[in-house]
Each structure stands twice: as C-alpha cells, then as structure tokens.
Amino acid sequence: MVGLQFFVVLVLQSLVVFSRHTFGFAETKSNGVSIKLIPIDSRESPLYKPNLTRRQKIERMVNVTLAKAKLRNLRSTQNSTFDDDKHLFALDRQDKFYLAQMLIGNPIQYVYVVVDTGGPLTWTQCAPCTECFHQIYPIYDRRHSSTYRRLSCNHRLCNHDEEGSLFQCVNGRCVYTHTYGTGGEIMGPTKGYASLESFHFLVNTNGDTEQFTILFGCSNDNVNFEFADDEDNKISGIMGLDLHPNSLASQLSNVFSYCIVPYDDDFPFDVHAHILRFGADVYFPPYPIPTTQYVSVAGTNSYYLRLLDISVGRSRLNFPRGTFEPSSSGVFIDSGTPFTTLTTRAANRINVFERVNRAFWRYYDSRNLVRYPTEPDDSFHVCYMIPQNFRDYPSMTFHFRGADYEVDGRFVNIRFDDEGHFCVAIMPEETDSILGAYYMQNMRIIHNGGIGAVQFFQAQCAGDHF
C-alpha cells in the first residue's frame, strides 16, 4: 500500500523566487516577501523526473512520512551523547518535494537548498571545504564574496551560552554541528561556522533584486549524506523555517503563510506553483478566521497545537481529556510531512489511529461499500473499492482549542483510480500525531508569531499567484 505528495514548507522542495520589498537585518523585519515554490514534479523543477508513475510518486511520499516517524522515535530513545548534536528532519533528494534556489553573496552565487519548516537554521555547503559532498553546481565560496562575515563567539547573535542555542564556541569561533536521520539511519553531521551574508531576492520579472543580511550556516565539513551519491545531486543545504529565532522565518517576519494546491486531476499539482508569503504579503480576509494557539513543548521548536477531539463526518469520537497531551502524545502541524499520522500509543494508552479507522469503517460499511483487502504492515488501513459515481465521502474535523479544522471529504482519502480503490490517507505513528500537508489542500495556513497561533481558512489555492 502507498500514499501521495506534499507541499512545503513548507516540509517543501521547490524552486524559489522571492518577491517584494524593504529588507533589513535579522532584527529589522521584512515589510513583505513572497517565495515561489515549484514542486519537484513540475517541468520547471531542477529535479523533474518525467517517467515516474503516480504510484511511484505516492510511494515516495509514504517513505518520507515513515522516515520522519523513525527519526522522531530515534530521538525519543537517544542517549545524551547523541543529544549533544542538533537533530533536524531527514534530508533525501528523492523524498523531499521543494527546493529553493538561493542567490547569496556579492557577486551573487547560486545554491539549491531544501526548504523545511522543521529546521532552525539555513545553511549551505561552503568552500574551502574540509570535506564536502558532491553537488553538480559550484559550491558557494565565501572567499569570493565581499559581504561574507564569520561570527566570533562574542558576537551578540552567537548565543552559545544560552539554553536552546544552535551554536557552540570553539577557539573563539561560533560553530554548529547538525546531525540528520532518515529511515532510522544517521545522516551527517554537517559542521560549520555561524555567518552573515547578503541574500538577494527577485522583485520583478526583469531580474531586479533587493538584498538583506541573513544569519546562516557556512558548512565546510559534511559527511554521510545519501543524496550526495546521486551524480545529478543539486542539493547543497537546507532552509530552516521553524519557530527557532535563528530560522529564516523568524528573521524575515513573525508571520508567514502558504496555500497547498490540490493534488487531484482537477488541479494538476505539477503545473501550479506554491507561494510562501512573509510579513505584509500575507493575506488576511476581512472577517474573523479560526485561530488556535501554539503550545510550547520543551526541547522542540515544532508547531504544536492543543487538540481536544476528532470527528468523522458528523460523528464526534469523544476522546478522553489528556489523549492529546502535548508533552507526551501531542499534535503538531507540519507541511514537511506528506500524510497525517495518528498515534497508536497516546499518554492514556488509547490507540487513536485504530479508533479513527473504526469510525471510517463504520461510515463506509453502512453505505455498503466493498472493502479493499489490506495487510497489517500496509501504509493505509482503511481502503475500499471505488463505487461508480460515489461522492458521499465524510469530512474529518480536528477540534483544536478555539478552532475546528475541517478537512473536506474530497481530500480525506487518496484515490488509486488505476487500481479501482481509495484509502483514508492516515498513517500510524507510535509517538506524536501530525497534521500533514495532504490534509492542507485548499486551506490557507497562516503561522502568526505575532499572536503565537496558527490561523486558517478555506481557499482556492490554485488561484494563488504573485
């Protein structure tokens, strides 16, 4: 069994075009900036592979969901030595979906980085290298840029002595070490220097640019990255967009938004760009919109939310209080995870994944649909044959504190039309539950750091453009 393809940020892989104006340095927020994210399966993408079948695309979305789950489980059992490194989400050029083409330095040098809402730091390979992995484009060379600056330990941005800092002080230099994981295997580490550099952003189709100074990682020691084995590898680093104060999102603005174009045939995913908007470029409708506050969880900068209950169609499942306790079996929103996952071991020992599945079985069985056979180790457990002209798909609602997030029935399931069946697009997870990108289709998601909350409303995302 298998699953499909996700969006960004986010959790993200695409070509990036920044538009708009007035940039400063980290503490001087952008008035507004937008990033055009071109999906990996677009013909415009540098990673476009025209011969992948729909099932192959679905399978790799499942693989990245599984890889991130295994990494979270690895973190939960790691020893103190492992914990000394900073751990980000898996990096795999075959599994991530959006890349950003960054223009950095003076004169400008080009690099491709994976965009990730789960990452705290933007970094790229940086020459001269102690050891760098293979990439087909030239490695960014700090020696050729007049605007590059390496941070010393006493620089105010090198907060190495503060709790939660990304940096350490070694021989008077502000340095970092990040380790990655995928499929339960360790990747990396990447090591380098905390640095400042000019980042350039296109502001019109004539190629005109604005620039501002960004804190980023100049990585000159990078080993054990699997994607580097690809002779056509274009990835040189990562763009971090989580809640950490050093992330690009925090440096640009405390507000950003995105809108995921539907994956189905009515809105071909591979022809619509996605736009990541910051600051004044974020659209707020002229009416109140659902809002739910972030929940702080020690040791993570992920976007945790307080979930109270779940409904399938009009049936509320009435989970007991404490089922989704953020500190133990919480829920966070992550566009970098393709499919929504539900915990099989909540703090109160409830198998949330199974209980939700039972609700879907009851719904579809009552409408006399024929079950499609699955195995215990399949990615999706609730699958049915597709009846002719059937449209009675139930919605799924996440009842967050202060706001109900309703997934339209059109987007609750994933269809395998060539095989004649569909499946409820939810995967099991032993620890936290995740609201993934597939359940964000046609939903405008706003991360509003100004009020410490996620806001959202339904929208026609295919119409989102510069």
GROMACS .gro file of C-alpha atoms in nm:
model
  466
    1MET     CA    1   0.000   0.000   0.000
    2VAL     CA    2   0.107   0.355  -0.057
    3GLY     CA    3   0.034   0.728  -0.033
    4LEU     CA    4   0.096   1.071  -0.230
    5GLN     CA    5   0.279   1.401  -0.245
    6PHE     CA    6   0.302   1.702  -0.017
    7PHE     CA    7   0.364   2.070   0.000
    8VAL     CA    8   0.611   2.293   0.153
    9VAL     CA    9   0.714   2.436   0.362
   10LEU     CA   10   0.697   2.412   0.369
   11VAL     CA   11   0.827   2.046   0.475
   12LEU     CA   12   0.895   2.163   0.087
   13GLN     CA   13   1.113   2.113  -0.215
   14SER     CA   14   1.096   2.363  -0.497
   15LEU     CA   15   1.246   2.636  -0.699
   16VAL     CA   16   1.218   2.966  -0.523
   17VAL     CA   17   1.151   3.318  -0.641
   18PHE     CA   18   1.133   3.590  -0.374
   19SER     CA   19   0.935   3.900  -0.446
   20ARG     CA   20   0.881   4.224  -0.266
   21HIS     CA   21   1.045   4.490  -0.073
   22THR     CA   22   1.217   4.655   0.220
   23PHE     CA   23   1.460   4.418   0.377
   24GLY     CA   24   1.688   4.470   0.668
   25PHE     CA   25   1.887   4.252   0.902
   26ALA     CA   26   1.761   3.990   1.146
   27GLU     CA   27   1.607   4.234   1.390
   28THR     CA   28   1.464   4.452   1.113
   29LYS     CA   29   1.175   4.252   0.975
   30SER     CA   30   1.079   4.243   0.609
   31ASN     CA   31   0.774   4.451   0.521
   32GLY     CA   32   0.676   4.171   0.287
   33VAL     CA   33   0.834   3.893   0.085
   34SER     CA   34   0.693   3.604  -0.113
   35ILE     CA   35   0.864   3.285  -0.225
   36LYS     CA   36   0.751   3.092  -0.530
   37LEU     CA   37   0.781   2.720  -0.462
   38ILE     CA   38   0.784   2.497  -0.768
   39PRO     CA   39   0.703   2.131  -0.690
   40ILE     CA   40   0.957   1.861  -0.771
   41ASP     CA   41   0.725   1.714  -1.037
   42SER     CA   42   0.692   2.042  -1.225
   43ARG     CA   43   0.875   2.067  -1.555
   44GLU     CA   44   1.034   2.385  -1.415
   45SER     CA   45   1.196   2.195  -1.127
   46PRO     CA   46   1.567   2.106  -1.147
   47LEU     CA   47   1.470   1.766  -1.003
   48TYR     CA   48   1.192   1.692  -1.253
   49LYS     CA   49   1.170   1.325  -1.348
   50PRO     CA   50   0.914   1.277  -1.626
   51ASN     CA   51   0.894   0.898  -1.614
   52LEU     CA   52   0.769   0.849  -1.257
   53THR     CA   53   0.430   0.682  -1.235
   54ARG     CA   54   0.157   0.804  -0.999
   55ARG     CA   55   0.220   0.504  -0.774
   56GLN     CA   56   0.593   0.581  -0.759
   57LYS     CA   57   0.515   0.939  -0.658
   58ILE     CA   58   0.276   0.813  -0.390
   59GLU     CA   59   0.528   0.561  -0.260
   60ARG     CA   60   0.798   0.818  -0.204
   61MET     CA   61   0.552   1.038  -0.012
   62VAL     CA   62   0.485   0.742   0.214
   63ASN     CA   63   0.858   0.684   0.252
   64VAL     CA   64   0.926   1.038   0.374
   65THR     CA   65   0.640   1.013   0.624
   66LEU     CA   66   0.786   0.687   0.756
   67ALA     CA   67   1.139   0.827   0.763
   68LYS     CA   68   1.036   1.126   0.972
   69ALA     CA   69   0.845   0.900   1.211
   70LYS     CA   70   1.151   0.681   1.259
   71LEU     CA   71   1.366   0.986   1.322
   72ARG     CA   72   1.126   1.106   1.593
   73ASN     CA   73   1.135   0.761   1.754
   74LEU     CA   74   1.514   0.763   1.738
   75ARG     CA   75   1.520   1.097   1.916
   76SER     CA   76   1.297   0.968   2.192
   77THR     CA   77   1.544   0.688   2.273
   78GLN     CA   78   1.872   0.867   2.205
   79ASN     CA   79   2.146   0.885   2.466
   80SER     CA   80   2.300   1.205   2.597
   81THR     CA   81   2.591   1.197   2.353
   82PHE     CA   82   2.356   1.182   2.055
   83ASP     CA   83   2.153   1.463   2.209
   84ASP     CA   84   2.455   1.692   2.206
   85ASP     CA   85   2.408   1.732   1.830
   86LYS     CA   86   2.116   1.922   1.686
   87HIS     CA   87   1.875   1.694   1.503
   88LEU     CA   88   1.668   1.804   1.208
   89PHE     CA   89   1.432   1.617   0.979
   90ALA     CA   90   1.555   1.375   0.715
   91LEU     CA   91   1.716   1.513   0.401
   92ASP     CA   92   1.671   1.298   0.093
   93ARG     CA   93   1.650   1.449  -0.252
   94GLN     CA   94   1.421   1.171  -0.368
   95ASP     CA   95   1.175   1.221  -0.082
   96LYS     CA   96   1.160   1.595  -0.023
   97PHE     CA   97   0.944   1.799  -0.250
   98TYR     CA   98   1.059   2.156  -0.268
   99LEU     CA   99   1.392   2.323  -0.334
  100ALA     CA  100   1.477   2.689  -0.311
  101GLN     CA  101   1.725   2.845  -0.548
  102MET     CA  102   1.905   3.096  -0.327
  103LEU     CA  103   2.105   3.392  -0.454
  104ILE     CA  104   2.372   3.479  -0.199
  105GLY     CA  105   2.690   3.685  -0.171
  106ASN     CA  106   2.846   3.968  -0.374
  107PRO     CA  107   2.893   3.888  -0.654
  108ILE     CA  108   2.591   3.657  -0.649
  109GLN     CA  109   2.642   3.281  -0.619
  110TYR     CA  110   2.358   3.029  -0.668
  111VAL     CA  111   2.275   2.735  -0.441
  112TYR     CA  112   1.981   2.495  -0.408
  113VAL     CA  113   1.855   2.422  -0.056
  114VAL     CA  114   1.576   2.204   0.075
  115VAL     CA  115   1.300   2.411   0.237
  116ASP     CA  116   1.192   2.273   0.574
  117THR     CA  117   0.951   2.407   0.835
  118GLY     CA  118   1.108   2.164   1.079
  119GLY     CA  119   1.455   2.320   1.060
  120PRO     CA  120   1.600   2.604   1.273
  121LEU     CA  121   1.894   2.712   1.054
  122THR     CA  122   1.951   2.791   0.688
  123TRP     CA  123   2.286   2.652   0.572
  124THR     CA  124   2.473   2.565   0.256
  125GLN     CA  125   2.799   2.392   0.171
  126CYS     CA  126   3.077   2.644   0.190
  127ALA     CA  127   3.425   2.641   0.035
  128PRO     CA  128   3.700   2.597   0.122
  129CYS     CA  129   3.587   2.255   0.242
  130THR     CA  130   3.735   2.024   0.498
  131GLU     CA  131   3.503   1.768   0.342
  132CYS     CA  132   3.202   1.841   0.120
  133PHE     CA  133   2.963   1.608  -0.058
  134HIS     CA  134   2.908   1.606  -0.433
  135GLN     CA  135   2.682   1.865  -0.598
  136ILE     CA  136   2.671   1.946  -0.968
  137TYR     CA  137   2.661   2.325  -0.918
  138PRO     CA  138   2.964   2.513  -0.783
  139ILE     CA  139   2.989   2.515  -0.405
  140TYR     CA  140   2.936   2.859  -0.253
  141ASP     CA  141   3.280   3.008  -0.186
  142ARG     CA  142   3.287   3.264   0.095
  143ARG     CA  143   3.628   3.390  -0.023
  144HIS     CA  144   3.469   3.527  -0.339
  145SER     CA  145   3.207   3.734  -0.157
  146SER     CA  146   3.275   4.086  -0.031
  147THR     CA  147   2.978   4.071   0.209
  148TYR     CA  148   3.055   3.746   0.392
  149ARG     CA  149   3.128   3.771   0.767
  150ARG     CA  150   3.205   3.490   1.012
  151LEU     CA  151   3.074   3.538   1.368
  152SER     CA  152   3.304   3.542   1.666
  153CYS     CA  153   3.191   3.396   1.999
  154ASN     CA  154   3.132   3.743   2.145
  155HIS     CA  155   2.901   3.850   1.863
  156ARG     CA  156   2.554   3.918   2.002
  157LEU     CA  157   2.397   3.667   1.759
  158CYS     CA  158   2.622   3.386   1.879
  159ASN     CA  159   2.420   3.295   2.187
  160HIS     CA  160   2.622   2.980   2.253
  161ASP     CA  161   2.584   3.011   2.630
  162GLU     CA  162   2.201   3.023   2.618
  163GLU     CA  163   1.970   2.725   2.656
  164GLY     CA  164   1.846   2.601   2.318
  165SER     CA  165   2.123   2.771   2.123
  166LEU     CA  166   2.231   2.613   1.795
  167PHE     CA  167   2.587   2.726   1.846
  168GLN     CA  168   2.899   2.641   2.041
  169CYS     CA  169   3.218   2.840   2.095
  170VAL     CA  170   3.535   2.671   1.968
  171ASN     CA  171   3.868   2.855   1.952
  172GLY     CA  172   3.690   3.188   1.954
  173ARG     CA  173   3.465   3.094   1.662
  174CYS     CA  174   3.089   3.047   1.666
  175VAL     CA  175   3.027   2.699   1.526
  176TYR     CA  176   2.750   2.438   1.496
  177THR     CA  177   2.703   2.066   1.438
  178HIS     CA  178   2.378   1.923   1.299
  179THR     CA  179   2.301   1.555   1.256
  180TYR     CA  180   2.021   1.424   1.037
  181GLY     CA  181   1.835   1.096   1.019
  182THR     CA  182   1.632   0.911   0.759
  183GLY     CA  183   1.465   0.574   0.790
  184GLY     CA  184   1.622   0.530   1.133
  185GLU     CA  185   1.975   0.579   0.993
  186ILE     CA  186   2.206   0.863   1.093
  187MET     CA  187   2.299   1.111   0.819
  188GLY     CA  188   2.563   1.374   0.853
  189PRO     CA  189   2.674   1.556   1.052
  190THR     CA  190   2.711   1.891   0.883
  191LYS     CA  191   2.952   2.124   1.060
  192GLY     CA  192   3.038   2.485   1.000
  193TYR     CA  193   3.052   2.847   1.108
  194ALA     CA  194   2.770   3.082   1.205
  195SER     CA  195   2.794   3.358   0.949
  196LEU     CA  196   2.631   3.666   0.799
  197GLU     CA  197   2.579   3.710   0.426
  198SER     CA  198   2.374   3.910   0.176
  199PHE     CA  199   2.074   3.722   0.038
  200HIS     CA  200   1.925   3.855  -0.286
  201PHE     CA  201   1.556   3.835  -0.379
  202LEU     CA  202   1.396   3.894  -0.718
  203VAL     CA  203   1.136   4.172  -0.708
  204ASN     CA  204   1.016   4.164  -1.068
  205THR     CA  205   1.037   3.965  -1.389
  206ASN     CA  206   1.316   4.192  -1.518
  207GLY     CA  207   1.561   4.032  -1.277
  208ASP     CA  208   1.589   4.330  -1.040
  209THR     CA  209   1.679   4.231  -0.684
  210GLU     CA  210   1.671   4.356  -0.328
  211GLN     CA  211   1.915   4.227  -0.068
  212PHE     CA  212   1.942   4.199   0.307
  213THR     CA  213   2.171   4.035   0.558
  214ILE     CA  214   2.086   3.689   0.693
  215LEU     CA  215   2.235   3.477   0.970
  216PHE     CA  216   2.314   3.142   0.808
  217GLY     CA  217   2.541   2.841   0.835
  218CYS     CA  218   2.858   2.815   0.627
  219SER     CA  219   2.906   2.435   0.630
  220ASN     CA  220   3.255   2.319   0.535
  221ASP     CA  221   3.250   1.965   0.681
  222ASN     CA  222   2.966   1.744   0.557
  223VAL     CA  223   2.971   1.364   0.551
  224ASN     CA  224   2.736   1.068   0.516
  225PHE     CA  225   2.460   1.233   0.311
  226GLU     CA  226   2.292   0.971   0.097
  227PHE     CA  227   2.163   1.210  -0.169
  228ALA     CA  228   2.523   1.305  -0.248
  229ASP     CA  229   2.565   0.963  -0.413
  230ASP     CA  230   2.342   1.080  -0.697
  231GLU     CA  231   2.559   1.201  -0.982
  232ASP     CA  232   2.299   1.470  -1.056
  233ASN     CA  233   2.265   1.594  -0.696
  234LYS     CA  234   2.181   1.965  -0.681
  235ILE     CA  235   2.115   1.993  -0.305
  236SER     CA  236   2.370   2.192  -0.109
  237GLY     CA  237   2.189   2.257   0.221
  238ILE     CA  238   1.863   2.342   0.392
  239MET     CA  239   1.636   2.643   0.453
  240GLY     CA  240   1.501   2.629   0.811
  241LEU     CA  241   1.156   2.773   0.886
  242ASP     CA  242   1.056   2.654   1.232
  243LEU     CA  243   0.992   2.860   1.549
  244HIS     CA  244   1.359   2.894   1.640
  245PRO     CA  245   1.476   3.260   1.649
  246ASN     CA  246   1.755   3.175   1.401
  247SER     CA  247   1.522   3.032   1.136
  248LEU     CA  248   1.467   3.224   0.813
  249ALA     CA  249   1.100   3.267   0.903
  250SER     CA  250   1.195   3.436   1.230
  251GLN     CA  251   1.449   3.660   1.059
  252LEU     CA  252   1.218   3.771   0.779
  253SER     CA  253   0.894   3.813   0.971
  254ASN     CA  254   0.694   3.663   1.255
  255VAL     CA  255   0.409   3.590   1.013
  256PHE     CA  256   0.412   3.362   0.708
  257SER     CA  257   0.154   3.168   0.511
  258TYR     CA  258   0.106   2.914   0.234
  259CYS     CA  259  -0.180   2.755   0.043
  260ILE     CA  260  -0.148   2.399  -0.092
  261VAL     CA  261  -0.290   2.336  -0.437
  262PRO     CA  262  -0.500   2.015  -0.454
  263TYR     CA  263  -0.324   1.708  -0.587
  264ASP     CA  264  -0.610   1.560  -0.790
  265ASP     CA  265  -0.668   1.580  -1.164
  266ASP     CA  266  -0.889   1.888  -1.143
  267PHE     CA  267  -0.595   2.092  -1.015
  268PRO     CA  268  -0.279   1.933  -1.160
  269PHE     CA  269  -0.018   1.962  -0.887
  270ASP     CA  270   0.270   1.970  -1.131
  271VAL     CA  271   0.161   2.289  -1.308
  272HIS     CA  272   0.079   2.514  -1.012
  273ALA     CA  273   0.348   2.694  -0.817
  274HIS     CA  274   0.306   2.737  -0.444
  275ILE     CA  275   0.386   3.068  -0.279
  276LEU     CA  276   0.529   3.108   0.068
  277ARG     CA  277   0.439   3.457   0.189
  278PHE     CA  278   0.601   3.659   0.468
  279GLY     CA  279   0.501   3.973   0.655
  280ALA     CA  280   0.291   4.225   0.466
  281ASP     CA  281   0.248   3.981   0.178
  282VAL     CA  282   0.033   3.755   0.398
  283TYR     CA  283  -0.334   3.793   0.311
  284PHE     CA  284  -0.588   3.824   0.593
  285PRO     CA  285  -0.955   3.820   0.490
  286PRO     CA  286  -1.186   4.099   0.615
  287TYR     CA  287  -1.361   3.869   0.861
  288PRO     CA  288  -1.261   3.665   1.169
  289ILE     CA  289  -1.084   3.339   1.090
  290PRO     CA  290  -1.028   3.025   1.301
  291THR     CA  291  -0.731   3.066   1.535
  292THR     CA  292  -0.562   2.819   1.769
  293GLN     CA  293  -0.260   2.896   1.986
  294TYR     CA  294   0.077   2.726   1.969
  295VAL     CA  295   0.165   2.506   2.265
  296SER     CA  296   0.521   2.521   2.393
  297VAL     CA  297   0.684   2.178   2.425
  298ALA     CA  298   1.027   2.153   2.585
  299GLY     CA  299   1.310   2.053   2.354
  300THR     CA  300   1.137   2.131   2.023
  301ASN     CA  301   1.054   2.427   1.802
  302SER     CA  302   0.777   2.244   1.614
  303TYR     CA  303   0.431   2.394   1.576
  304TYR     CA  304   0.241   2.203   1.845
  305LEU     CA  305  -0.131   2.267   1.892
  306ARG     CA  306  -0.379   2.157   2.159
  307LEU     CA  307  -0.617   1.901   2.006
  308LEU     CA  308  -0.931   1.824   2.206
  309ASP     CA  309  -1.116   1.574   1.987
  310ILE     CA  310  -1.172   1.438   1.634
  311SER     CA  311  -1.489   1.393   1.428
  312VAL     CA  312  -1.552   1.169   1.126
  313GLY     CA  313  -1.841   1.316   0.932
  314ARG     CA  314  -2.094   1.429   1.191
  315SER     CA  315  -1.980   1.172   1.449
  316ARG     CA  316  -1.765   1.311   1.728
  317LEU     CA  317  -1.539   1.040   1.869
  318ASN     CA  318  -1.524   1.184   2.223
  319PHE     CA  319  -1.163   1.110   2.311
  320PRO     CA  320  -1.100   1.144   2.686
  321ARG     CA  321  -0.927   1.454   2.817
  322GLY     CA  322  -0.549   1.412   2.807
  323THR     CA  323  -0.540   1.186   2.500
  324PHE     CA  324  -0.354   1.450   2.302
  325GLU     CA  325  -0.138   1.591   2.582
  326PRO     CA  326   0.133   1.794   2.401
  327SER     CA  327   0.416   1.686   2.629
  328SER     CA  328   0.363   1.314   2.563
  329SER     CA  329   0.135   1.233   2.268
  330GLY     CA  330   0.069   1.574   2.121
  331VAL     CA  331  -0.023   1.701   1.777
  332PHE     CA  332   0.173   1.941   1.560
  333ILE     CA  333   0.121   2.084   1.214
  334ASP     CA  334   0.397   2.015   0.962
  335SER     CA  335   0.376   2.076   0.590
  336GLY     CA  336   0.703   1.887   0.563
  337THR     CA  337   0.523   1.561   0.646
  338PRO     CA  338   0.318   1.446   0.346
  339PHE     CA  339   0.048   1.242   0.524
  340THR     CA  340  -0.133   1.295   0.851
  341THR     CA  341  -0.030   1.048   1.121
  342LEU     CA  342  -0.218   0.949   1.436
  343THR     CA  343  -0.061   0.800   1.746
  344THR     CA  344  -0.110   0.434   1.831
  345ARG     CA  345   0.003   0.491   2.191
  346ALA     CA  346  -0.143   0.802   2.347
  347ALA     CA  347  -0.050   0.902   2.702
  348ASN     CA  348  -0.370   0.736   2.828
  349ARG     CA  349  -0.289   0.421   2.623
  350ILE     CA  350  -0.558   0.485   2.364
  351ASN     CA  351  -0.483   0.379   2.007
  352VAL     CA  352  -0.606   0.694   1.832
  353PHE     CA  353  -0.520   0.562   1.486
  354GLU     CA  354  -0.730   0.250   1.534
  355ARG     CA  355  -1.026   0.434   1.686
  356VAL     CA  356  -1.041   0.680   1.396
  357ASN     CA  357  -1.009   0.394   1.147
  358ARG     CA  358  -1.304   0.217   1.311
  359ALA     CA  359  -1.514   0.530   1.263
  360PHE     CA  360  -1.434   0.534   0.891
  361TRP     CA  361  -1.509   0.162   0.861
  362ARG     CA  362  -1.848   0.215   1.025
  363TYR     CA  363  -1.923   0.501   0.789
  364TYR     CA  364  -1.834   0.323   0.465
  365ASP     CA  365  -1.971  -0.017   0.570
  366SER     CA  366  -2.306   0.148   0.644
  367ARG     CA  367  -2.313   0.262   0.282
  368ASN     CA  368  -2.243  -0.093   0.158
  369LEU     CA  369  -1.904  -0.019   0.007
  370VAL     CA  370  -1.678  -0.319  -0.059
  371ARG     CA  371  -1.358  -0.328   0.148
  372TYR     CA  372  -1.031  -0.346  -0.041
  373PRO     CA  373  -0.800  -0.602   0.126
  374THR     CA  374  -0.503  -0.465   0.322
  375GLU     CA  375  -0.219  -0.616   0.525
  376PRO     CA  376  -0.113  -0.513   0.880
  377ASP     CA  377   0.207  -0.353   0.752
  378ASP     CA  378   0.035  -0.153   0.478
  379SER     CA  379   0.069   0.225   0.499
  380PHE     CA  380  -0.308   0.281   0.491
  381HIS     CA  381  -0.553   0.053   0.668
  382VAL     CA  382  -0.898   0.172   0.559
  383CYS     CA  383  -0.943   0.103   0.188
  384TYR     CA  384  -1.249   0.042  -0.031
  385MET     CA  385  -1.334  -0.027  -0.391
  386ILE     CA  386  -1.449   0.288  -0.570
  387PRO     CA  387  -1.823   0.265  -0.642
  388GLN     CA  388  -1.944   0.421  -0.964
  389ASN     CA  389  -2.050   0.784  -0.915
  390PHE     CA  390  -1.992   0.764  -0.537
  391ARG     CA  391  -1.944   1.108  -0.380
  392ASP     CA  392  -2.050   1.055  -0.020
  393TYR     CA  393  -1.707   1.095   0.139
  394PRO     CA  394  -1.714   1.218   0.500
  395SER     CA  395  -1.518   1.515   0.623
  396MET     CA  396  -1.273   1.483   0.911
  397THR     CA  397  -1.256   1.754   1.176
  398PHE     CA  398  -0.974   1.825   1.419
  399HIS     CA  399  -1.125   2.008   1.716
  400PHE     CA  400  -0.840   2.229   1.833
  401ARG     CA  401  -0.870   2.459   2.129
  402GLY     CA  402  -1.054   2.761   1.995
  403ALA     CA  403  -1.092   2.640   1.636
  404ASP     CA  404  -1.226   2.348   1.431
  405TYR     CA  405  -1.008   2.241   1.139
  406GLU     CA  406  -1.231   2.060   0.890
  407VAL     CA  407  -1.075   1.854   0.611
  408ASP     CA  408  -1.313   1.843   0.315
  409GLY     CA  409  -1.427   1.489   0.230
  410ARG     CA  410  -1.271   1.535  -0.113
  411PHE     CA  411  -0.928   1.547   0.049
  412VAL     CA  412  -0.968   1.293   0.332
  413ASN     CA  413  -0.893   0.998   0.103
  414ILE     CA  414  -0.634   0.918  -0.159
  415ARG     CA  415  -0.755   0.751  -0.477
  416PHE     CA  416  -0.583   0.476  -0.673
  417ASP     CA  417  -0.801   0.508  -0.981
  418ASP     CA  418  -0.595   0.273  -1.196
  419GLU     CA  419  -0.640   0.004  -0.930
  420GLY     CA  420  -1.004   0.085  -0.859
  421HIS     CA  421  -0.983   0.168  -0.487
  422PHE     CA  422  -0.932   0.451  -0.242
  423CYS     CA  423  -0.784   0.470   0.109
  424VAL     CA  424  -0.825   0.704   0.405
  425ALA     CA  425  -0.498   0.900   0.394
  426ILE     CA  426  -0.387   0.847   0.756
  427MET     CA  427  -0.079   0.657   0.873
  428PRO     CA  428   0.004   0.513   1.218
  429GLU     CA  429   0.267   0.671   1.445
  430GLU     CA  430   0.389   0.546   1.782
  431THR     CA  431   0.454   0.890   1.931
  432ASP     CA  432   0.312   1.228   1.826
  433SER     CA  433   0.031   1.284   1.579
  434ILE     CA  434   0.094   1.516   1.284
  435LEU     CA  435  -0.141   1.720   1.070
  436GLY     CA  436   0.035   1.670   0.737
  437ALA     CA  437   0.032   1.851   0.405
  438TYR     CA  438  -0.220   1.628   0.228
  439TYR     CA  439  -0.485   1.748   0.472
  440MET     CA  440  -0.399   2.112   0.399
  441GLN     CA  441  -0.526   2.114   0.041
  442ASN     CA  442  -0.724   2.429  -0.045
  443MET     CA  443  -0.656   2.566   0.301
  444ARG     CA  444  -0.474   2.893   0.361
  445ILE     CA  445  -0.241   2.827   0.656
  446ILE     CA  446  -0.105   3.130   0.844
  447HIS     CA  447   0.168   3.093   1.105
  448ASN     CA  448   0.116   3.408   1.308
  449GLY     CA  449   0.403   3.452   1.552
  450GLY     CA  450   0.267   3.792   1.650
  451ILE     CA  451  -0.014   3.623   1.842
  452GLY     CA  452   0.155   3.282   1.883
  453ALA     CA  453  -0.104   3.095   1.681
  454VAL     CA  454  -0.195   2.912   1.363
  455GLN     CA  455  -0.482   3.063   1.165
  456PHE     CA  456  -0.654   2.909   0.865
  457PHE     CA  457  -0.944   2.937   0.623
  458GLN     CA  458  -1.059   2.755   0.309
  459ALA     CA  459  -0.936   2.899  -0.020
  460GLN     CA  460  -0.893   2.812  -0.387
  461CYS     CA  461  -0.517   2.768  -0.374
  462ALA     CA  462  -0.474   2.722  -0.749
  463GLY     CA  463  -0.554   3.091  -0.781
  464ASP     CA  464  -0.269   3.195  -0.551
  465HIS     CA  465  -0.013   3.386  -0.753
  466PHE     CA  466   0.213   3.691  -0.743
   0.00000   0.00000   0.00000
